[in-house]
């Protein structure tokens, strides 16, 4: 009896649904209906920069491009202004070139004994790179927003005026090491030291908290002062 009731209920429900959805089979989509919209997959626009790759670039072009970049940074140092060129496109090629040049000229021209030149060369390297690292860490600890290598780049490139001063001092010392020579070298080194300090602080000032700029500038002052003192007290070996 229960089974017969279930069969009658199922038959009744089946008849009901069939009567409700019987007309769906006659529905069709007219071909005249316009379907709007674009369903194509967007493809990224062609960019000419994507075709450029330094892997396919000739070695000569790569070297010339890097040398032009270093030269532009030298110009920024000689004419310092508030610019992010040294910070945005930082590199360590310029500081390395300046460091090696300055270290070679501070060897004293000693060619008779290799042992005399080596400590001086190493001394310049240690002072420049270790000093730059200390100044950078000091800047970061004081809340500076500049990155580690950006700071090394700025401090290294700003040695350029002192390197020029070293070249001038070597030329002046060719004529003798008297009082006049010392006065000329003092003026040149003082001007180069002031220029290096001014240039570095011009690039690094905006990256430091306003109330701590003096604490950042003071180590920079000492850093370039030591290098300037080494240049001023340099005397060629006899």
XYZ file of C-alpha atoms in Angstrom:
238
model
C 0.000 0.000 0.000
C 2.812 2.409 0.868
C 4.578 1.533 -2.375
C 1.463 2.240 -4.423
C 1.053 5.638 -2.743
C 4.697 6.541 -3.520
C 4.187 5.512 -7.149
C 1.077 7.703 -7.442
C 2.953 10.663 -5.832
C 5.900 10.267 -8.192
C 3.581 10.048 -11.187
C 1.741 13.200 -10.110
C 5.020 15.199 -9.676
C 6.330 13.990 -13.016
C 3.173 15.095 -14.792
C 3.361 18.499 -13.099
C 6.983 19.251 -14.145
C 6.399 18.009 -17.657
C 3.466 20.368 -18.071
C 5.462 23.355 -16.720
C 8.610 22.953 -18.862
C 7.077 21.422 -21.969
C 7.485 24.672 -23.956
C 11.226 25.021 -23.395
C 12.063 22.711 -26.281
C 10.471 25.166 -28.728
C 12.650 28.131 -27.653
C 15.518 29.038 -30.015
C 17.913 31.965 -30.258
C 17.260 34.150 -33.258
C 20.186 34.798 -35.549
C 19.143 38.452 -35.778
C 20.045 39.109 -32.139
C 23.321 41.073 -31.965
C 25.803 40.017 -29.358
C 27.800 43.015 -28.214
C 31.191 43.040 -26.530
C 34.726 41.904 -27.307
C 35.696 38.473 -26.075
C 39.148 38.475 -27.594
C 42.087 38.014 -25.205
C 44.023 41.289 -24.901
C 47.645 41.029 -25.945
C 50.230 43.373 -24.465
C 51.253 46.228 -26.703
C 54.554 45.870 -28.435
C 57.266 47.815 -26.681
C 60.522 48.625 -28.378
C 62.335 48.357 -25.050
C 61.489 44.661 -24.910
C 63.582 44.097 -28.008
C 66.661 45.648 -26.378
C 68.894 43.309 -24.475
C 72.439 43.875 -23.274
C 73.125 40.200 -23.990
C 72.860 40.930 -27.704
C 74.701 44.232 -27.423
C 78.292 44.396 -28.742
C 80.982 44.650 -26.075
C 82.192 47.953 -27.497
C 78.746 49.525 -27.172
C 78.397 48.247 -23.609
C 81.756 49.725 -22.565
C 81.019 53.059 -24.241
C 77.582 53.213 -22.620
C 79.041 52.550 -19.166
C 81.805 55.114 -19.718
C 79.239 57.730 -20.725
C 77.247 56.972 -17.579
C 80.369 57.371 -15.429
C 81.233 60.628 -17.190
C 77.762 62.009 -16.577
C 78.091 61.259 -12.876
C 81.458 63.045 -12.836
C 79.713 66.100 -14.272
C 77.047 65.908 -11.550
C 79.788 65.904 -8.916
C 81.645 68.872 -10.410
C 78.352 70.803 -10.694
C 76.430 69.514 -7.672
C 72.749 70.196 -7.404
C 69.753 68.435 -5.980
C 69.525 65.581 -8.432
C 68.706 61.907 -8.062
C 70.972 60.825 -10.935
C 73.647 59.377 -8.649
C 71.034 57.709 -6.467
C 68.802 56.339 -9.192
C 71.487 54.924 -11.512
C 74.131 54.036 -8.982
C 77.269 52.084 -9.845
C 80.680 51.420 -8.296
C 82.814 51.727 -11.437
C 83.526 55.413 -10.887
C 84.475 55.040 -7.207
C 86.733 52.117 -8.091
C 88.508 54.105 -10.805
C 88.981 57.099 -8.499
C 90.171 54.924 -5.632
C 92.740 53.111 -7.756
C 93.955 56.372 -9.322
C 94.337 58.086 -5.959
C 96.055 55.063 -4.414
C 98.530 54.796 -7.287
C 99.449 58.477 -7.074
C 99.878 58.271 -3.281
C 102.388 55.450 -3.561
C 105.131 58.041 -3.526
C 106.618 57.007 -6.833
C 108.687 54.366 -5.142
C 109.892 51.950 -7.830
C 113.036 50.667 -6.156
C 111.254 48.724 -3.467
C 107.886 47.076 -3.927
C 107.397 46.738 -0.176
C 107.291 50.530 0.254
C 104.436 50.967 -2.176
C 102.169 48.170 -1.067
C 101.234 49.430 2.433
C 100.419 52.893 1.054
C 98.213 51.474 -1.687
C 96.421 49.227 0.816
C 96.128 52.115 3.263
C 94.292 54.298 0.746
C 91.987 51.434 -0.190
C 91.142 50.690 3.439
C 90.524 54.332 4.316
C 88.268 54.985 1.330
C 86.179 51.816 1.345
C 86.094 51.184 5.089
C 85.350 54.850 5.704
C 82.530 54.807 3.161
C 81.020 51.725 4.785
C 81.159 53.315 8.250
C 79.503 56.512 7.002
C 76.809 54.493 5.243
C 76.062 52.433 8.346
C 75.938 55.607 10.407
C 73.457 57.100 7.949
C 71.254 53.998 8.046
C 71.290 53.863 11.854
C 70.228 57.510 12.012
C 67.160 56.748 9.906
C 68.403 57.551 6.416
C 66.309 56.339 3.494
C 69.219 55.873 1.106
C 70.346 52.344 0.327
C 73.764 50.944 1.175
C 75.183 50.915 -2.362
C 73.660 54.288 -3.233
C 75.594 55.841 -0.354
C 78.820 54.118 -1.425
C 78.267 55.420 -4.942
C 77.813 59.028 -3.824
C 80.751 59.009 -1.399
C 82.997 57.368 -3.978
C 82.131 59.698 -6.834
C 82.586 62.751 -4.620
C 86.289 61.857 -4.247
C 86.731 63.258 -7.764
C 87.698 66.813 -6.634
C 90.317 65.372 -4.273
C 91.677 63.160 -7.036
C 92.014 66.225 -9.250
C 93.751 67.984 -6.363
C 96.196 65.085 -6.100
C 97.069 65.422 -9.791
C 97.621 69.172 -9.391
C 99.781 68.622 -6.306
C 101.952 66.117 -8.142
C 102.473 68.649 -10.929
C 103.302 71.425 -8.425
C 105.786 69.170 -6.610
C 107.714 68.714 -9.825
C 108.898 72.331 -9.454
C 110.015 71.841 -5.861
C 108.637 71.503 -2.352
C 109.244 74.987 -0.923
C 106.926 77.384 0.852
C 105.241 78.586 -2.318
C 104.570 75.000 -3.361
C 103.036 74.239 0.027
C 100.759 77.295 -0.103
C 99.546 76.385 -3.579
C 98.889 72.799 -2.540
C 97.115 73.973 0.615
C 94.756 76.173 -1.392
C 94.056 73.434 -3.937
C 93.455 70.734 -1.325
C 91.263 73.003 0.803
C 89.099 73.928 -2.170
C 88.817 70.293 -3.278
C 87.997 69.130 0.244
C 85.250 71.754 0.536
C 83.877 70.812 -2.870
C 83.788 67.090 -2.067
C 82.031 67.703 1.236
C 79.518 70.095 -0.334
C 78.777 67.760 -3.245
C 78.234 64.691 -1.075
C 75.964 66.498 1.375
C 73.970 67.966 -1.536
C 73.124 64.450 -2.716
C 72.645 62.894 0.718
C 70.801 65.704 2.504
C 67.285 64.824 1.384
C 67.638 61.205 2.498
C 68.285 62.096 6.149
C 65.902 63.171 8.917
C 65.928 66.991 9.305
C 66.951 66.878 12.963
C 69.893 64.499 12.353
C 71.609 65.961 9.313
C 74.501 67.326 11.378
C 75.229 63.856 12.748
C 75.477 62.577 9.173
C 77.541 65.456 7.783
C 80.188 65.298 10.530
C 81.543 61.816 9.585
C 81.529 62.869 5.915
C 83.586 65.909 6.898
C 86.133 63.725 8.697
C 86.238 61.230 5.835
C 87.231 63.773 3.204
C 89.459 65.630 5.670
C 91.612 62.522 6.176
C 91.939 61.995 2.431
C 92.769 65.675 1.934
C 95.389 65.511 4.687
C 97.046 62.538 3.001
C 97.211 64.505 -0.248
C 98.556 67.662 1.389
C 101.271 65.871 3.357
C 102.350 63.769 0.384
C 105.943 64.186 -0.713
C 107.573 62.189 -3.496
C 110.377 59.853 -2.564
C 113.857 60.973 -3.502
